[in-house]
Amino acid sequence: MSDASEPPVRFEQDGAIAILTLARPDKLNALDEAAVEALGSLCRRIERDETIRAVILTGEGGKAFSAGGDIGGWSGKTPLEFGRFWLREGHAVFDALARLRQPVIAVLNGHALGGGLELAAVADLRIAESHVKLGLPEAGLGIIPGWSGTQRAVRRFGALAIRRMALFGEVFEAQAALELGLVDVVVATGEGMAEAKRLAAKVCERAPVATELTKMLINAAEGEERERVLETMAGMFAASTEDLAEGVAAFRDKRRPGFTGR
Ligand code: COA
């Protein structure tokens, strides 16, 4: 049983690697509002932590990475509430995860269904253990894949696999998911975390700023966050000039700035 005092998402740090674990195994790590909120606040914490160089996202229990959005929480929501406080807020959090500065590795140590697959899609790399299944069952419940299953997932995986899951209800096993590009690596059951730590260690060996900028550029190429990437990179470059210090000093001293163009 879930313990109400336990956080819905556990945070651990192993050297420079942050590990986020969905911690509601008795409900197959279904994502309720508390879990979505916890993921959002962990993103803010990870963004600001310069000691974190890579992130691993996984689920507790071995049966499900996540069986998706918490279906029980849907009843009683008006359509407007469903849109405003479930889909929209979920989107904001999944966007924040996909746009984290640090590379993210998802360890699918159990099934990734619906919102669970949409959550896996935010990662830069997906490792599936051989027993897992992936699918988008939403239309069978009378709803759509609303946490970017028809958008980011299509951008990242291509429309073909998404159509098969979302329109025809196909559920793919790990090996088929690998062939379709839904996951990047398949390992034996129980070996996902070790493989993720091995890959995360590789990330940590490389130059942090170059890695961060490269991730931003790839995201921009994918249409993930083009505007923010352009302005962030240009802003960083402008901030590296002596002119910024001069502009700020001139403002503080109430004088005209003497820009040098350096
Ligand atoms: N939301 C809320 N609760 C969920 C859930 C979800 N998405 N998925 C599973 N659970 C709960 C079950 O209600 C059950 O709770 P209970 O023990 O209190 O009854 C528990 O997790 C275990 O699930 P159960 O269905 O008994 O396991 P199973 O092995 O028979 O079936 C699945 C596994 C994944 C096939 C089945 O749970 C399922 O179809 N889940 C829904 C998947 C889905 O449609 N996700 C899309 C939502 S975006």
Coordinates of C-alpha atoms and ligand atoms in Angstrom, one line a residue:
M1 CA 0.0 0.0 0.0
S2 CA 1.1 3.6 -0.6
D3 CA 2.1 5.5 2.5
A4 CA 0.5 9.0 2.4
S5 CA 3.6 10.4 4.2
E6 CA 5.9 9.0 1.4
P7 CA 6.6 11.5 -1.5
P8 CA 5.0 10.4 -4.7
V9 CA 8.3 10.7 -6.5
R10 CA 11.5 9.8 -4.7
F11 CA 14.7 11.9 -5.3
E12 CA 18.1 10.4 -4.8
Q13 CA 21.5 11.6 -5.9
D14 CA 24.3 9.2 -6.8
G15 CA 27.4 11.5 -7.4
A16 CA 26.4 13.7 -10.3
I17 CA 23.4 11.6 -11.2
A18 CA 19.9 12.4 -10.0
I19 CA 17.5 9.5 -9.8
L20 CA 13.7 10.1 -9.8
T21 CA 11.6 7.2 -9.0
L22 CA 7.8 7.1 -9.3
A23 CA 6.9 5.6 -6.0
R24 CA 3.3 4.3 -6.1
P25 CA 3.8 0.7 -7.1
D26 CA 0.5 -0.6 -5.7
K27 CA -1.2 1.6 -8.4
L28 CA 1.4 0.7 -11.0
N29 CA 2.9 4.2 -10.6
A30 CA -0.2 5.8 -12.1
L31 CA 0.4 9.6 -12.1
D32 CA -2.0 11.6 -9.9
E33 CA -1.9 15.3 -9.3
A34 CA 0.6 14.9 -6.4
A35 CA 3.0 13.0 -8.6
V36 CA 2.8 15.5 -11.5
E37 CA 3.3 18.4 -9.0
A38 CA 6.3 16.6 -7.4
L39 CA 7.9 16.0 -10.9
G40 CA 7.5 19.8 -11.6
S41 CA 9.1 20.9 -8.4
L42 CA 12.0 18.3 -8.8
C43 CA 12.6 19.8 -12.2
R44 CA 13.1 23.2 -10.7
R45 CA 15.5 21.8 -8.1
I46 CA 17.5 19.9 -10.7
E47 CA 17.7 22.8 -13.1
R48 CA 19.4 24.9 -10.4
D49 CA 21.7 22.3 -9.1
E50 CA 25.1 22.6 -10.7
T51 CA 26.2 19.3 -9.2
I52 CA 23.7 17.3 -11.2
R53 CA 24.9 16.3 -14.7
A54 CA 22.5 13.6 -15.7
V55 CA 19.0 12.4 -14.6
I56 CA 17.5 8.9 -14.5
L57 CA 13.8 8.5 -14.4
T58 CA 12.2 5.2 -13.3
G59 CA 9.4 3.5 -11.5
E60 CA 9.3 1.4 -8.4
G61 CA 8.1 -2.2 -8.4
G62 CA 9.2 -3.7 -11.6
K63 CA 5.7 -4.2 -13.0
A64 CA 5.1 -0.7 -14.4
F65 CA 7.3 2.2 -15.2
S66 CA 3.9 3.9 -15.1
A67 CA 0.5 2.8 -16.2
G68 CA -0.4 6.4 -17.1
G69 CA -2.5 9.1 -15.7
D70 CA -4.5 8.2 -12.6
I71 CA -7.9 7.2 -14.1
G72 CA -9.6 7.4 -10.7
G73 CA -8.8 11.1 -10.5
W74 CA -10.7 11.9 -13.6
S75 CA -14.2 11.3 -12.3
G76 CA -15.8 14.5 -11.0
K77 CA -13.7 16.8 -13.1
T78 CA -15.7 19.1 -15.4
P79 CA -14.3 19.3 -19.0
L80 CA -12.9 22.7 -18.2
E81 CA -11.1 21.4 -15.0
F82 CA -9.9 18.4 -17.0
G83 CA -8.3 20.8 -19.5
R84 CA -7.0 23.4 -17.2
F85 CA -5.8 21.5 -14.2
W86 CA -5.0 18.1 -15.6
L87 CA -3.9 18.3 -19.2
R88 CA -2.5 21.8 -19.2
E89 CA -0.6 21.4 -15.9
G90 CA 0.6 18.0 -17.0
H91 CA 1.9 19.5 -20.2
A92 CA 3.8 22.2 -18.4
V93 CA 5.6 19.6 -16.2
F94 CA 6.3 17.2 -19.1
D95 CA 7.7 20.2 -21.1
A96 CA 9.9 21.1 -18.1
L97 CA 11.2 17.5 -18.0
A98 CA 11.9 17.4 -21.7
R99 CA 13.7 20.7 -21.5
L100 CA 15.9 20.0 -18.5
R101 CA 19.5 21.2 -19.0
Q102 CA 20.8 17.7 -18.2
P103 CA 20.3 14.6 -20.3
V104 CA 17.5 12.4 -19.0
I105 CA 17.5 8.6 -19.3
A106 CA 14.2 6.7 -18.7
V107 CA 14.5 3.2 -17.3
L108 CA 11.4 1.4 -18.3
N109 CA 11.6 -1.4 -15.7
G110 CA 7.9 -2.1 -16.3
H111 CA 5.1 -1.2 -18.6
A112 CA 4.8 2.3 -20.0
L113 CA 1.2 2.9 -20.9
G114 CA -0.7 6.1 -21.8
G115 CA 0.8 8.9 -19.7
G116 CA 3.6 6.6 -18.7
L117 CA 4.7 6.4 -22.4
E118 CA 4.3 10.1 -22.7
L119 CA 6.5 10.5 -19.6
A120 CA 9.1 8.2 -21.2
A121 CA 9.0 10.3 -24.3
V122 CA 10.5 13.3 -22.4
A123 CA 13.7 11.5 -21.9
D124 CA 16.8 11.8 -24.2
L125 CA 17.2 8.0 -24.1
R126 CA 14.9 5.1 -23.2
I127 CA 16.1 1.7 -21.8
A128 CA 13.5 -1.0 -21.7
E129 CA 13.8 -4.2 -19.7
S130 CA 12.8 -7.2 -21.8
H131 CA 9.4 -7.8 -20.1
V132 CA 7.9 -4.4 -20.6
K133 CA 5.0 -3.4 -22.8
L134 CA 4.3 0.0 -24.4
G135 CA 1.0 1.4 -25.5
L136 CA -1.4 4.3 -25.8
P137 CA -4.7 2.9 -24.6
E138 CA -6.5 6.2 -24.1
A139 CA -9.0 6.0 -26.9
G140 CA -10.2 2.8 -25.4
L141 CA -11.1 4.8 -22.3
G142 CA -12.9 7.6 -24.2
I143 CA -10.1 10.1 -23.9
I144 CA -7.1 11.2 -26.0
P145 CA -3.4 10.8 -25.2
G146 CA -3.3 14.4 -23.8
W147 CA 0.2 14.8 -22.2
S148 CA 1.8 15.1 -25.6
G149 CA 1.2 11.6 -26.9
T150 CA 0.0 13.0 -30.2
Q151 CA 2.6 15.8 -30.4
R152 CA 6.1 15.3 -28.7
A153 CA 5.7 11.5 -29.1
V154 CA 5.0 11.9 -32.8
R155 CA 8.0 14.3 -33.2
R156 CA 10.3 11.9 -31.3
F157 CA 9.1 8.5 -32.5
G158 CA 7.3 9.2 -35.8
A159 CA 3.6 9.0 -36.5
L160 CA 3.6 5.3 -37.6
A161 CA 4.2 3.7 -34.3
I162 CA 2.0 6.3 -32.5
R163 CA -0.9 5.6 -35.0
R164 CA -0.6 1.8 -34.3
M165 CA -0.8 2.3 -30.6
A166 CA -3.2 5.3 -30.3
L167 CA -5.6 4.4 -33.2
F168 CA -5.4 0.6 -33.3
G169 CA -4.7 -0.2 -29.7
E170 CA -1.5 -2.2 -30.4
V171 CA 0.7 -2.9 -27.4
F172 CA 4.3 -3.4 -28.2
E173 CA 6.8 -5.6 -26.4
A174 CA 10.3 -4.3 -25.7
Q175 CA 11.9 -5.9 -28.8
A176 CA 9.2 -4.6 -31.2
A177 CA 9.5 -1.2 -29.5
L178 CA 13.2 -1.2 -30.1
E179 CA 12.6 -1.9 -33.8
L180 CA 10.1 0.9 -34.0
G181 CA 12.4 3.4 -32.3
L182 CA 10.2 3.8 -29.2
V183 CA 13.1 2.7 -27.0
D184 CA 16.8 2.9 -27.6
V185 CA 18.2 -0.1 -25.7
V186 CA 16.7 -3.4 -24.5
V187 CA 18.3 -5.2 -21.5
A188 CA 17.3 -8.2 -19.4
T189 CA 14.8 -7.7 -16.6
G190 CA 16.5 -6.1 -13.6
E191 CA 19.4 -4.7 -15.6
G192 CA 17.9 -1.3 -16.6
M193 CA 19.3 0.8 -13.8
A194 CA 22.9 -0.5 -14.2
E195 CA 22.8 0.2 -17.9
A196 CA 21.3 3.7 -17.2
K197 CA 24.1 4.4 -14.6
R198 CA 26.7 3.3 -17.1
L199 CA 25.3 5.7 -19.8
A200 CA 24.8 8.5 -17.3
A201 CA 28.5 8.1 -16.2
K202 CA 29.5 8.6 -19.8
V203 CA 27.5 11.9 -19.9
C204 CA 29.2 13.0 -16.7
E205 CA 32.7 12.5 -18.3
R206 CA 31.9 15.0 -21.0
A207 CA 32.0 18.8 -20.8
P208 CA 28.9 20.0 -19.0
V209 CA 28.3 23.3 -20.8
A210 CA 28.9 21.7 -24.2
T211 CA 26.5 18.9 -23.3
E212 CA 23.9 21.4 -22.1
L213 CA 24.1 23.5 -25.3
T214 CA 24.1 20.5 -27.5
K215 CA 20.9 19.2 -25.8
M216 CA 19.3 22.6 -26.3
L217 CA 20.2 22.6 -30.0
I218 CA 18.9 19.1 -30.6
N219 CA 15.7 20.1 -28.8
A220 CA 15.4 23.2 -31.0
A221 CA 16.0 21.1 -34.2
E222 CA 13.1 18.9 -33.0
G223 CA 10.8 21.9 -32.5
E224 CA 10.8 21.3 -28.8
E225 CA 11.7 24.8 -27.6
R226 CA 13.1 26.8 -30.4
E227 CA 12.3 30.3 -29.1
R228 CA 13.7 29.7 -25.7
V229 CA 16.9 28.1 -27.1
L230 CA 17.6 31.0 -29.5
E231 CA 17.1 33.6 -26.8
T232 CA 19.0 31.7 -24.1
M233 CA 22.0 31.1 -26.3
A234 CA 22.1 34.7 -27.6
G235 CA 21.5 36.0 -24.1
M236 CA 24.4 33.9 -22.7
F237 CA 26.7 35.2 -25.5
A238 CA 25.7 38.8 -24.9
A239 CA 26.2 38.3 -21.1
S240 CA 29.8 37.1 -21.8
T241 CA 30.7 40.6 -23.2
E242 CA 32.4 43.4 -21.2
D243 CA 29.6 45.6 -22.6
L244 CA 27.1 44.0 -20.3
A245 CA 29.1 44.9 -17.2
E246 CA 29.6 48.4 -18.6
G247 CA 25.9 48.8 -19.4
V248 CA 24.9 47.7 -15.9
A249 CA 27.6 49.9 -14.2
A250 CA 26.5 52.9 -16.3
F251 CA 22.9 52.3 -15.2
R252 CA 23.9 52.1 -11.6
D253 CA 26.1 55.3 -11.8
K254 CA 23.5 57.2 -13.8
R255 CA 26.0 58.0 -16.7
R256 CA 26.2 57.2 -20.4
P257 CA 27.7 53.8 -21.1
G258 CA 31.1 53.6 -22.9
F259 CA 30.6 50.4 -24.9
T260 CA 33.7 48.9 -26.5
G261 CA 32.1 46.1 -28.5
R262 CA 34.1 43.4 -26.6
Ligands
COA1 N1 -4.9 4.8 -13.0 C1 -5.3 4.5 -11.7 N2 -5.1 3.3 -11.2 C2 -4.5 2.4 -12.0 C3 -4.0 2.6 -13.3 C4 -4.3 3.9 -13.8 N3 -3.9 4.3 -15.0 N4 -3.4 1.5 -13.8 C5 -3.5 0.6 -12.8 N5 -4.1 1.1 -11.7 C6 -4.4 0.4 -10.5 C7 -5.5 -0.6 -10.6 O1 -6.7 0.1 -10.4 C8 -5.2 -1.5 -9.4 O2 -5.6 -0.9 -8.2 P1 -6.4 -1.7 -7.1 O3 -5.4 -2.8 -6.7 O4 -6.7 -0.7 -6.0 O5 -7.6 -2.2 -7.8 C9 -3.7 -1.6 -9.4 O6 -3.2 -0.4 -10.1 C10 -3.1 -2.8 -10.1 O7 -3.7 -2.8 -11.5 P2 -4.4 -4.1 -12.1 O8 -5.3 -3.6 -13.2 O9 -5.1 -4.8 -11.0 O10 -3.2 -4.9 -12.6 P3 -3.2 -5.9 -13.9 O11 -1.9 -6.6 -13.8 O12 -4.5 -6.7 -13.8 O13 -3.3 -5.0 -15.2 C11 -2.8 -3.1 -16.6 C12 -2.3 -4.1 -15.5 C13 -1.6 -2.1 -16.8 C14 -3.1 -3.8 -17.9 C15 -4.0 -2.4 -16.1 O14 -3.8 -1.9 -14.8 C16 -4.5 -1.2 -16.9 O15 -5.0 -1.4 -18.0 N6 -4.3 0.0 -16.4 C17 -4.7 1.2 -17.1 C18 -3.7 1.5 -18.2 C19 -4.3 2.7 -19.0 O16 -5.3 2.7 -19.6 N7 -3.5 3.9 -18.9 C20 -3.9 5.0 -19.6 C21 -4.2 6.2 -18.7 S1 -3.6 7.7 -19.4

